[in-house]
Every structure is written in structure tokens, then in C-alpha cells.
Short mmCIF file of C-alpha atoms in Angstrom, two decimals:
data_model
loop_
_atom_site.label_atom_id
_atom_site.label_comp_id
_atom_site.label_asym_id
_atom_site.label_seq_id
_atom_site.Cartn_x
_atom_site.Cartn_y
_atom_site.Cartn_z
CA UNK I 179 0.00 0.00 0.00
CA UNK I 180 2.53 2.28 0.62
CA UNK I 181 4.14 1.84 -2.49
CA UNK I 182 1.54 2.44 -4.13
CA UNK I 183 0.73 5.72 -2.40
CA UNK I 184 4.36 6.56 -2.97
CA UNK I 185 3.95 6.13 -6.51
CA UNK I 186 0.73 8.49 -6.75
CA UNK I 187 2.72 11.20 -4.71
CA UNK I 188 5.63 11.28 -7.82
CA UNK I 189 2.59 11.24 -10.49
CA UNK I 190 1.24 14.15 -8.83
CA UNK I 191 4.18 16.17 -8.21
CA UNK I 192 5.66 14.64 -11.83
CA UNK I 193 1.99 16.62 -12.80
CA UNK I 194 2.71 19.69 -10.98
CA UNK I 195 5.73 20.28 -12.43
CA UNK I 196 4.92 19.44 -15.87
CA UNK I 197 1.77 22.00 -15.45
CA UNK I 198 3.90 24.80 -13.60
CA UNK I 199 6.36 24.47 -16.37
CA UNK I 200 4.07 24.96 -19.76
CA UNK I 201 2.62 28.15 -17.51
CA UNK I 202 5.46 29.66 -17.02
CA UNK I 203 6.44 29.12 -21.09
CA UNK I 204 2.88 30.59 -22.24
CA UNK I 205 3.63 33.94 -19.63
CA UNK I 206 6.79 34.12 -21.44
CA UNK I 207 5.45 33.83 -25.21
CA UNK I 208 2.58 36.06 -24.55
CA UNK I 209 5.08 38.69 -22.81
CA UNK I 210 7.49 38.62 -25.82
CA UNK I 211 4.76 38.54 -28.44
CA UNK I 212 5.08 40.29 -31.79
CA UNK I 213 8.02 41.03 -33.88
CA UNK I 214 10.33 43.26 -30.84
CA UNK I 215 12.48 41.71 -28.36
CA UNK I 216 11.57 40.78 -24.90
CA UNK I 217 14.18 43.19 -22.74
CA UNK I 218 12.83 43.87 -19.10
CA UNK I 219 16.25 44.65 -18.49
CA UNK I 220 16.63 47.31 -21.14
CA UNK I 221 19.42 45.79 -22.85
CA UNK I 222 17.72 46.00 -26.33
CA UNK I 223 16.39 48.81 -28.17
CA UNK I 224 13.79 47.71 -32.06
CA UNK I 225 14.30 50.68 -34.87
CA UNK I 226 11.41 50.48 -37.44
CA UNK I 227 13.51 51.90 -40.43
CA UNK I 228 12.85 52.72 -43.99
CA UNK I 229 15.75 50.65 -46.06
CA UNK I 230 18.60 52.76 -47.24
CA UNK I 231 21.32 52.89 -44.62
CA UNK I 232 21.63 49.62 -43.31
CA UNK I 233 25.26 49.16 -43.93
CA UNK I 234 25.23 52.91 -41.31
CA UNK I 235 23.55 51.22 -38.95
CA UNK I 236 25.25 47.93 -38.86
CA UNK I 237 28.69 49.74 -37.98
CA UNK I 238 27.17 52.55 -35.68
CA UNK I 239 24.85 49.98 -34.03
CA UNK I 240 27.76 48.03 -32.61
CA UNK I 241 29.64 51.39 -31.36
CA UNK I 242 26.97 52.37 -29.97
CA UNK I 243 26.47 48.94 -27.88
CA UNK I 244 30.02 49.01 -27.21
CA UNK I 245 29.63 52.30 -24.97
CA UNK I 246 26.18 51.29 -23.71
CA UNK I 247 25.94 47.69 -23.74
CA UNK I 248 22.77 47.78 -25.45
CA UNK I 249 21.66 46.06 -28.81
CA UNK I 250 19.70 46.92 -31.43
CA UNK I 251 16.88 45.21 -32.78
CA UNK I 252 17.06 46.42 -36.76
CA UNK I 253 13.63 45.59 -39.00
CA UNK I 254 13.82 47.41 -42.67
CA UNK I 255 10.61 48.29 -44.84
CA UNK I 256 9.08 50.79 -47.22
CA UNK I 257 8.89 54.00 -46.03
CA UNK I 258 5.24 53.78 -45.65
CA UNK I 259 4.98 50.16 -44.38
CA UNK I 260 7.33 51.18 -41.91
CA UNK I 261 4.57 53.50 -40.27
CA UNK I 262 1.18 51.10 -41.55
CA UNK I 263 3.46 48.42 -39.12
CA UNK I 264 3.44 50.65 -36.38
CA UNK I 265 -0.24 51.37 -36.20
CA UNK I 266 -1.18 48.01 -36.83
CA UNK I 267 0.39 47.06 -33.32
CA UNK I 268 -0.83 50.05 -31.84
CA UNK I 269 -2.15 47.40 -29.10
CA UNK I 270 1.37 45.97 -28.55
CA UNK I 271 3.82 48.35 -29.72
CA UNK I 272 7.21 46.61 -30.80
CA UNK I 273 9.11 49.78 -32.14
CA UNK I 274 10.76 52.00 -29.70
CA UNK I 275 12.47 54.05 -32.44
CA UNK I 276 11.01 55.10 -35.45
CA UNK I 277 13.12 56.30 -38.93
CA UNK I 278 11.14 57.13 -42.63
CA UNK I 279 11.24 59.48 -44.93
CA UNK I 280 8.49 62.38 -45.42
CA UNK I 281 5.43 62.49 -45.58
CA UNK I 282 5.15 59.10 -43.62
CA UNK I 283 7.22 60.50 -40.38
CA UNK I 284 4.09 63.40 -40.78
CA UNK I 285 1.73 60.92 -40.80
CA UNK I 286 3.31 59.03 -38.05
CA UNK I 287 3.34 62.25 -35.87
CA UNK I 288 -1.06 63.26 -37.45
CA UNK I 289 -1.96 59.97 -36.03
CA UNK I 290 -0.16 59.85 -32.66
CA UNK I 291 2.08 57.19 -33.37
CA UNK I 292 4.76 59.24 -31.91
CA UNK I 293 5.69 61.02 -28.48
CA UNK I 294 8.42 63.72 -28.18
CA UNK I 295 11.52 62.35 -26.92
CA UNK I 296 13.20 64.92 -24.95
CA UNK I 297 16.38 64.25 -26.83
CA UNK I 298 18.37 67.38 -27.27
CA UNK I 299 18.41 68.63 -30.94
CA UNK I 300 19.66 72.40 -30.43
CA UNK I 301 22.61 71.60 -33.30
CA UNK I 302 19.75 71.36 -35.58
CA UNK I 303 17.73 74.00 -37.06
CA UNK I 304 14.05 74.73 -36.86
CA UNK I 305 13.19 73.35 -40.40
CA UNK I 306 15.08 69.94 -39.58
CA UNK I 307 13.39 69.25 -36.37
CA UNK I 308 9.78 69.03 -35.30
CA UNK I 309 8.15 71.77 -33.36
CA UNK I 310 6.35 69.29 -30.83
CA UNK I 311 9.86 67.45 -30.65
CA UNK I 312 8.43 64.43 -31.63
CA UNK I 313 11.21 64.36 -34.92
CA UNK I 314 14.61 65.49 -36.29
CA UNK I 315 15.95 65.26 -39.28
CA UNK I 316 18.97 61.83 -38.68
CA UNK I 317 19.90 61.87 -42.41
CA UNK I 318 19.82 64.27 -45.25
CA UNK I 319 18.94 63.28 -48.41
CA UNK I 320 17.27 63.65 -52.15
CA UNK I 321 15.44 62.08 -55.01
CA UNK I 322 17.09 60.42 -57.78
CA UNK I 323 17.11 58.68 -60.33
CA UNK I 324 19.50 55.10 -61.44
CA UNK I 325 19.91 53.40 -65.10
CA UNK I 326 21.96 50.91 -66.79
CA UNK I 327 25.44 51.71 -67.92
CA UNK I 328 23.79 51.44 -71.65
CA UNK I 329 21.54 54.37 -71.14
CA UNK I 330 23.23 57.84 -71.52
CA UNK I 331 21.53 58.54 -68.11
CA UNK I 332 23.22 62.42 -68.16
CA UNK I 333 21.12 63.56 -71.25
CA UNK I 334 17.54 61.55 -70.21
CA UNK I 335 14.69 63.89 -69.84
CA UNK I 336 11.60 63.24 -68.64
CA UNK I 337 9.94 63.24 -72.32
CA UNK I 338 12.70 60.59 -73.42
CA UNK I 339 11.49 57.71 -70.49
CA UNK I 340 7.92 58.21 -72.45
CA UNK I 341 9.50 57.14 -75.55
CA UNK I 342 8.51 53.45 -76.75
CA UNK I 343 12.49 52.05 -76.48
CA UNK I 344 11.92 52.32 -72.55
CA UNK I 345 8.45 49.98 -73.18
CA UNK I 346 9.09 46.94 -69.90
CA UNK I 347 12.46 48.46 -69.26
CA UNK I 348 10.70 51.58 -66.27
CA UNK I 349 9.82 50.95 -63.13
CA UNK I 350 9.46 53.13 -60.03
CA UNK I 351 8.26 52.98 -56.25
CA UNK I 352 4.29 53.37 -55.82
CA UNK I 353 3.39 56.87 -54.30
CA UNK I 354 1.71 56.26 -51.18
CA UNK I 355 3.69 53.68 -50.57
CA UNK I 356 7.26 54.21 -50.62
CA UNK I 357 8.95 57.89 -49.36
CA UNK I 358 11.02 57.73 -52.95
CA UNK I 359 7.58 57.53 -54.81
CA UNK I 360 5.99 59.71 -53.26
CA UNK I 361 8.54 61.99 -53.92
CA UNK I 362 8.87 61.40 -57.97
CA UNK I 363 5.13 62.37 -57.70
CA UNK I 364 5.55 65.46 -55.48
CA UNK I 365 8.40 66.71 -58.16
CA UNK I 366 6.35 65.59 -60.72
CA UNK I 367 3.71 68.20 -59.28
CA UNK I 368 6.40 70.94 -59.20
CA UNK I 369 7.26 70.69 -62.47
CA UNK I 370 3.98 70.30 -64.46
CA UNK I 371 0.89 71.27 -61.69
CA UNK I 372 -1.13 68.24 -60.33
CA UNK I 373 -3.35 67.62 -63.30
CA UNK I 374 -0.14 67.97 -65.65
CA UNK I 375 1.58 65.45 -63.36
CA UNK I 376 -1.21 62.69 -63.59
CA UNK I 377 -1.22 63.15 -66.90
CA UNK I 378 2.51 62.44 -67.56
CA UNK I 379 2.63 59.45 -65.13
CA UNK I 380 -0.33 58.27 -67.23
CA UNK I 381 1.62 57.96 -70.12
CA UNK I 382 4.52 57.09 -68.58
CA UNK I 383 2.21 54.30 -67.74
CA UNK I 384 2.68 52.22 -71.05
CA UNK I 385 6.51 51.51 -69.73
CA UNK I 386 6.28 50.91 -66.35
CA UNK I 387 6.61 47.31 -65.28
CA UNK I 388 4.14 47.88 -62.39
CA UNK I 389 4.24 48.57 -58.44
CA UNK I 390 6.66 48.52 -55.79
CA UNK I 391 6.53 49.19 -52.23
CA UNK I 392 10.26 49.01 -51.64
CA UNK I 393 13.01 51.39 -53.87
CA UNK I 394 15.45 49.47 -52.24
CA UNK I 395 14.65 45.90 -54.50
CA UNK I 396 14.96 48.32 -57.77
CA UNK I 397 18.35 48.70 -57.41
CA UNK I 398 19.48 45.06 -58.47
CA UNK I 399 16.80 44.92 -61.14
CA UNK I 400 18.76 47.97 -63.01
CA UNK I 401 22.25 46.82 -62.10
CA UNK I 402 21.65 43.25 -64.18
CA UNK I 403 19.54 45.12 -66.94
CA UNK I 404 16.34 43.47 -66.18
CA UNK I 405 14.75 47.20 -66.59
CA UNK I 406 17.06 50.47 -67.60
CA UNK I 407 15.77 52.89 -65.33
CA UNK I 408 14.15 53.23 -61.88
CA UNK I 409 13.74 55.93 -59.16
CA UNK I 410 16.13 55.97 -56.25
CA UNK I 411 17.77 58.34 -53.53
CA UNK I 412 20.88 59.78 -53.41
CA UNK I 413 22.23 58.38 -50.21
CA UNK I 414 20.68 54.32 -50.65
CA UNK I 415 22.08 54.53 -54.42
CA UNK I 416 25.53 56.06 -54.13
CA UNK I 417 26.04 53.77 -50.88
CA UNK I 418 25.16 51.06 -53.24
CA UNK I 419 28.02 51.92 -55.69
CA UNK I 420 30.49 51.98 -53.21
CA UNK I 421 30.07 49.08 -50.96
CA UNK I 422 28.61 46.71 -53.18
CA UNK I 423 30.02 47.76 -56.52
CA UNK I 424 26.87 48.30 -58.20
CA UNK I 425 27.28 49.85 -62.14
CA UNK I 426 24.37 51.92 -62.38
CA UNK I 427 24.54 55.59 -62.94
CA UNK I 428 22.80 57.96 -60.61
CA UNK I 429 20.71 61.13 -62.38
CA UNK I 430 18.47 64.13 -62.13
CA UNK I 431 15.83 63.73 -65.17
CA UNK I 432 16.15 67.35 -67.33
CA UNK I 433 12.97 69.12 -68.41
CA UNK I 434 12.91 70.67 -72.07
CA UNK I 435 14.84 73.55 -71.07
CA UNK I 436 17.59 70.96 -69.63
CA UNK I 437 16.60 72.18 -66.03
CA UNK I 438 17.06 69.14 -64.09
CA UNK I 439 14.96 69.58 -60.39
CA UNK I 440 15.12 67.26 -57.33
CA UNK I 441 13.61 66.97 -53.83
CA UNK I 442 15.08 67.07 -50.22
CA UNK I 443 14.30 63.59 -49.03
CA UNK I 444 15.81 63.45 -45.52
CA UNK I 445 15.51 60.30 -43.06
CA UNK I 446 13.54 61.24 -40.51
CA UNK I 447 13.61 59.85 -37.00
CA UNK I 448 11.02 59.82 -33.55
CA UNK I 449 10.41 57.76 -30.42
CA UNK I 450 7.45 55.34 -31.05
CA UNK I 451 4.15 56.15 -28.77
CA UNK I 452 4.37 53.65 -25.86
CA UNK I 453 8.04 51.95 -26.36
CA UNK I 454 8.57 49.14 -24.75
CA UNK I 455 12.26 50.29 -24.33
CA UNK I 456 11.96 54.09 -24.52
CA UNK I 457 15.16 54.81 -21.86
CA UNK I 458 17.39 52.39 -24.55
CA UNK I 459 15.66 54.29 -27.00
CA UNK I 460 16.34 57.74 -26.40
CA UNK I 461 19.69 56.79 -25.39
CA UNK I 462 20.34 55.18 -29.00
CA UNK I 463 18.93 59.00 -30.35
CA UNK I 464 21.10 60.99 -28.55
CA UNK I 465 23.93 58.89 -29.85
CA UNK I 466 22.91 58.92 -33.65
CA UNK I 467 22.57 62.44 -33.20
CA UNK I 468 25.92 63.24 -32.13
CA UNK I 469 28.46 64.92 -33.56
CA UNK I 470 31.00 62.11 -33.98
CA UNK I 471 28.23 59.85 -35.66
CA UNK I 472 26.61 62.50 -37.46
CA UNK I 473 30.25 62.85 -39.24
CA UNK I 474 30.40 59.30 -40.60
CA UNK I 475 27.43 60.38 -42.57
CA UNK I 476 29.65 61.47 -45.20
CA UNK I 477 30.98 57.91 -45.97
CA UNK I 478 27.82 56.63 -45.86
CA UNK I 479 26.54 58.99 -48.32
CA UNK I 480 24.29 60.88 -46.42
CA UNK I 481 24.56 64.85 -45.51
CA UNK I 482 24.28 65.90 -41.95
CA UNK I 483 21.85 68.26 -40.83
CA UNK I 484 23.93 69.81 -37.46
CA UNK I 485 24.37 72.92 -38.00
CA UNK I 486 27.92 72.14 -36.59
CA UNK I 487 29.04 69.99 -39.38
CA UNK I 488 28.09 71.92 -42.69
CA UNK I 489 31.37 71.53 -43.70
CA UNK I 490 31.91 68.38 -43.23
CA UNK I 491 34.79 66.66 -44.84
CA UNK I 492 34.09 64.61 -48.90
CA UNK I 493 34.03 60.84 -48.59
CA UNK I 494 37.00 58.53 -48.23
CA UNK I 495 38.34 57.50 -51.33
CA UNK I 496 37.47 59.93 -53.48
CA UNK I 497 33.41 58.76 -54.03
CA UNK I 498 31.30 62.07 -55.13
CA UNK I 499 29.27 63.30 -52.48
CA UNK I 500 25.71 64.13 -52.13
CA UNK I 501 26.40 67.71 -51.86
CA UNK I 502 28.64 67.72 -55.38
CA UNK I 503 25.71 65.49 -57.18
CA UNK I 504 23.61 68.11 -56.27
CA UNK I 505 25.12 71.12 -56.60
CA UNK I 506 24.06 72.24 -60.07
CA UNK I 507 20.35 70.92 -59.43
CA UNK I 508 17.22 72.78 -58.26
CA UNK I 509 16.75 71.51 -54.83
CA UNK I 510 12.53 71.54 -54.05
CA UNK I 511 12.06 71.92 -50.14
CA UNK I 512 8.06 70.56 -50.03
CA UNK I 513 5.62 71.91 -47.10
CA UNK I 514 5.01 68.36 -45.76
CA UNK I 515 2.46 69.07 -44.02
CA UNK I 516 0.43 70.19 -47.17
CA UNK I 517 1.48 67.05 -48.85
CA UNK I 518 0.15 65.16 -46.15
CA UNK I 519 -3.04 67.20 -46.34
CA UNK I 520 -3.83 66.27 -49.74
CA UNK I 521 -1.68 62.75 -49.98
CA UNK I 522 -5.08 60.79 -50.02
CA UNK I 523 -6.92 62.64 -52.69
CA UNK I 524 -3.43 62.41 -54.89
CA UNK I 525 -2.82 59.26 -54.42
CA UNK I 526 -6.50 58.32 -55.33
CA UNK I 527 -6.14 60.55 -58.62
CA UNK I 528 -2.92 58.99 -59.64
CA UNK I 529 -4.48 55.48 -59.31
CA UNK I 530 -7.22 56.74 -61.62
CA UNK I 531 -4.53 57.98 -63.83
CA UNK I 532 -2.21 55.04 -64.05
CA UNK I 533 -5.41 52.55 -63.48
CA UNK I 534 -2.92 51.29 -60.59
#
């Protein structure tokens, strides 16, 4: 009899722990949840960033956890899908640091995705910073375009990509979607009015290959020559050249009168509304916004917007800079806010207009 009983007492405790066990793994799945990482300790920090300057991050991501001992939690998107993410797990936020491009970081900020950080941004001036503090301005940046080594991309205008030869062979990032995209159709706008915009990306229609939410993927697609031409930034496409070697030329499409016109398409950056890490956060902004990281901007192709480091050195090994490329070009500065205003109803007409 006892045995017996002594047997039943191991099943039940054997029970116990078995039960106590699977628990304490469900508390711990359901605490983790999502995409982020679980880090009670604050030993982890997510950025939700539009792609571009990955190869940045990677090297000022481990300085950074060097002098703090914290890591960083990198996820890459479209510059819209990067904010559409964030409001999605609105009831289990994931990001505690937010970077895109505008309009998105706008529309981040309109529907309170965002809080203001606290992080000290007097080195940058009024136009590169939000008012509320809720962004700055971590990159500098414009709109560009990229073709094959067998296009003569310094004498394409904007009537030549209409012409039949370029029939398959187009293809840029869908505005609304991507920052990049956005932006050709904000230029676009500049140049020719709204209705004269829709009306050349309507034709323009007949050789585009079709959507994309990511600039980022066109690069390869030009490189091998599966199309000849695609939109791009400055920063993400020069980088490209360097570090990977990539053969495609960067270029400003020239109206009739040869003007050739770009936009200011800085990298944005804000602390996510309810961060699950916003200390590790803020600490990870204060260091991107430094002076010594804001200087390796350069190399990575990007211009710094401290007021501090306007004259920053040119890039190692004698790569053009951002400032050179542009220097001849008519630089638009867009009211954001206005874009933002009316992105809906544009976006809707150029859907019409492209039956996208």
C-alpha cells in the first residue's frame, strides 16, 4: 500500500511540475509577443527603419552597444509600411524608435504614433526638427534617379522615359507607398501642376513594369539590366556603388529647357508612442545624433543636418558626395504638411490615372 501511495505522490508532483512548467512558457510567449524583443532589463532597443542605410547602422549599431551595452533590434521596410506596421500594433507596440522618410514621419506624428523624446536637438535647425519634438531630421537626403550603364543617363529627360524604347524596361516605387515615390510624384507636381503630373505618369504608364513598395529591390533589377531605369535616392544609391560595386549611374531627369529639379528627401527619426524600451531608446537617439556619428554620414553617403558639421569633410576614397551630385540641381524643399493634407486625394487621382 505504501508503495503504491508513494507512486501516486511522484505522479502528482511529476503533474505539478509538468503543469507549472508549460505556464510559465505561455507567460513568457505572450510577454514577448510580436516582432520586438523581450528586454525587461533594457538591454535592447527595435528601430522600425525605412531601407537605405543599413550598412550605417550595422557599424554605428555596434559602437553604440560598445559604450552602452545595449543592442539593437534592426527591422527594414518601405517608407510607408514602416509607419502602416506601427499602427497596426498600436495594441502591442514593438518599435521603440522610429526612422522614414516624409510624408510618412508626418503621418506618423497626425496619427499619434509618436511622443516627443526629450532628446536634445539644439545643433539642428528649426526646419530639420519638429516643433512638438516628436522628430529630427537623422539623415539628409534627395530624389534620384539610377539606369543601366547602356543608357546615356546624363542627357535623359523626362519626355525621353515616355519614348517606346523604354516599353518593360521603367519601373518606379508606388506613391503612397514608398517615401522615394511619393517623392517622384511630389516633383512631378512641381514641375507640371497636379493635373499635368497625372497626366505624364499616365503615359509614362505604357513603360512601367508595375508597383513597388520598396526602392530598395529596384536597385538590383537595373544593375543586371532586367529594366534600364528606376527611381532611387541619393544616399541608398551612391552607398550602393560603393560598398557593393553596383554599375548603375545615378541622375536628375532634365525638363525641355535641360533644367534638371530634385527633392530634399531626408531620413527622418522619432520615439514610437508607448516603447517598450523608450530609456534604450532615447539613449540610441542621442547617440545617432551626435556629432562624432553624425560625421560618418559622409561615408555613408548621407549629408548631416547639425548645424555644426556643414562643412563636413568629402568621402573617403574619393566617391562624389551628395552635396557635389547636387550642386548644379534645383533643390525643391516641399511643405510636408500640405502634402500630407492632400496625400489621399493624390494618391486616389494617380491610381485613376495610371489605373494602378
Amino acid at each position: 500500500m505504501r508503495n503504491k501511495n508513494n507512486r501516486l505522490a511522484r505522479t502528482i508532483a511529476r503533474t505539478a511540475l509538468i503543469l507549472t512548467s508549460a505556464t510559465a512558457v505561455a507567460f513568457s510567449l505572450t510577454a514577448c509577443g510580436g516582432t520586438g524583443s523581450d528586454s525587461s532589463d533594457g538591454k535592447t532597443v527595435t528601430v522600425y527603419s525605412a531601407d537605405g542605410v543599413g550598412d550605417w547602422y550595422k557599424t554605428q549599431f555596434a559602437k553604440f552597444k560598445d559604450q552602452t551595452g545595449i543592442s539593437v533590434n534592426l527591422v527594414e521596410a518601405g517608407s510607408g509600411e514602416v509607419v502602416n506596421r506601427v499602427e497596426k500594433e498600436q495594441s502591442n507596440p514593438q518599435a521603440d524608435v522610429i526612422v522614414t522618410l516624409p510624408p510618412f514621419m508626418q503621418k506618423a506624428a497626425k496619427s499619434n504614433l509618436l511622443q516627443a523624446s526629450g532628446v536634445d536637438t539644439a545643433a539642428f535647425a528649426a526646419a530639420d526638427k519638429d516643433a512638438a519634438g516628436n522628430w529630427v531630421t537623422l539623415a539628409g537626403n534627395y530624389l534620384c534617379f539610377i539606369a543601366n550603364p547602356t543608357v546615356e543617363a546624363a542627357k535623359v529627360t523626362w519626355d525621353d522615359l515616355l519614348e517606346p524604347d523604354y516599353k518593360g524596361k521603367i519601373q518606379y516605387s508606388t506613391p503612397g507607398q514608398a517615401g522615394d515615390g511619393t517623392a517622384v510624384l511630389i516633383l512631378l507636381q512641381q514641375l507640371y501642376g497636379k493635373q499635368g503630373a497625372l497626366d505624364y505618369l499616365g503615359k509614362l504608364q505604357a513603360n512601367n513594369v508595375g508597383p513597388s513598395s520598396s526602392t530598395g529591390k529596384l536597385q538590383a533589377k537595373v544593375d543586371k539590366g532586367e529594366i534600364l531605369v528606376a527611381n532611387g535616392d541619393v544616399q541608398m544609391n551612391l552607398a550602393t556603388i560603393k560598398e557593393k560595386g553596383s554599375k548603375f549611374n545615378v541622375f536628375f531627369p532634365a525638363a525641355t529647357d535641360g533644367k534638371q529639379s530634385t527633392v530634399a528627401l531626408p531620413y527622418l527619426m522619432g520615439l514610437a508612442k508607448g516603447a517598450p524600451h523608450s530609456d534604450a531608446g532615447k539613449k540610441l537617439m542621442t547617440y545617432l545624433l551626435s556629432a562624432d556619428a553624425q560625421k560618418t554620414l559622409t561615408d555613408a553617403m548621407a549629408v548631416s543636418a547639425r548645424t555644426d558639421l556643414k562643412d563636413a569633410a568629402a568621402p573617403a576614397g574619393g566617391a562624389i558626395s551628395p552635396a557635389a551630385l547636387v550642386r548644379n540641381v534645383d533643390v525643391v524643399h516641399p511643405d510636408w504638411t500640405a502634402v500630407l493634407d492632400s496625400l489621399d486625394t493624390d494618391v486616389a487621382a494617380y491610381q485613376k490615372a495610371t489605373g494602378s
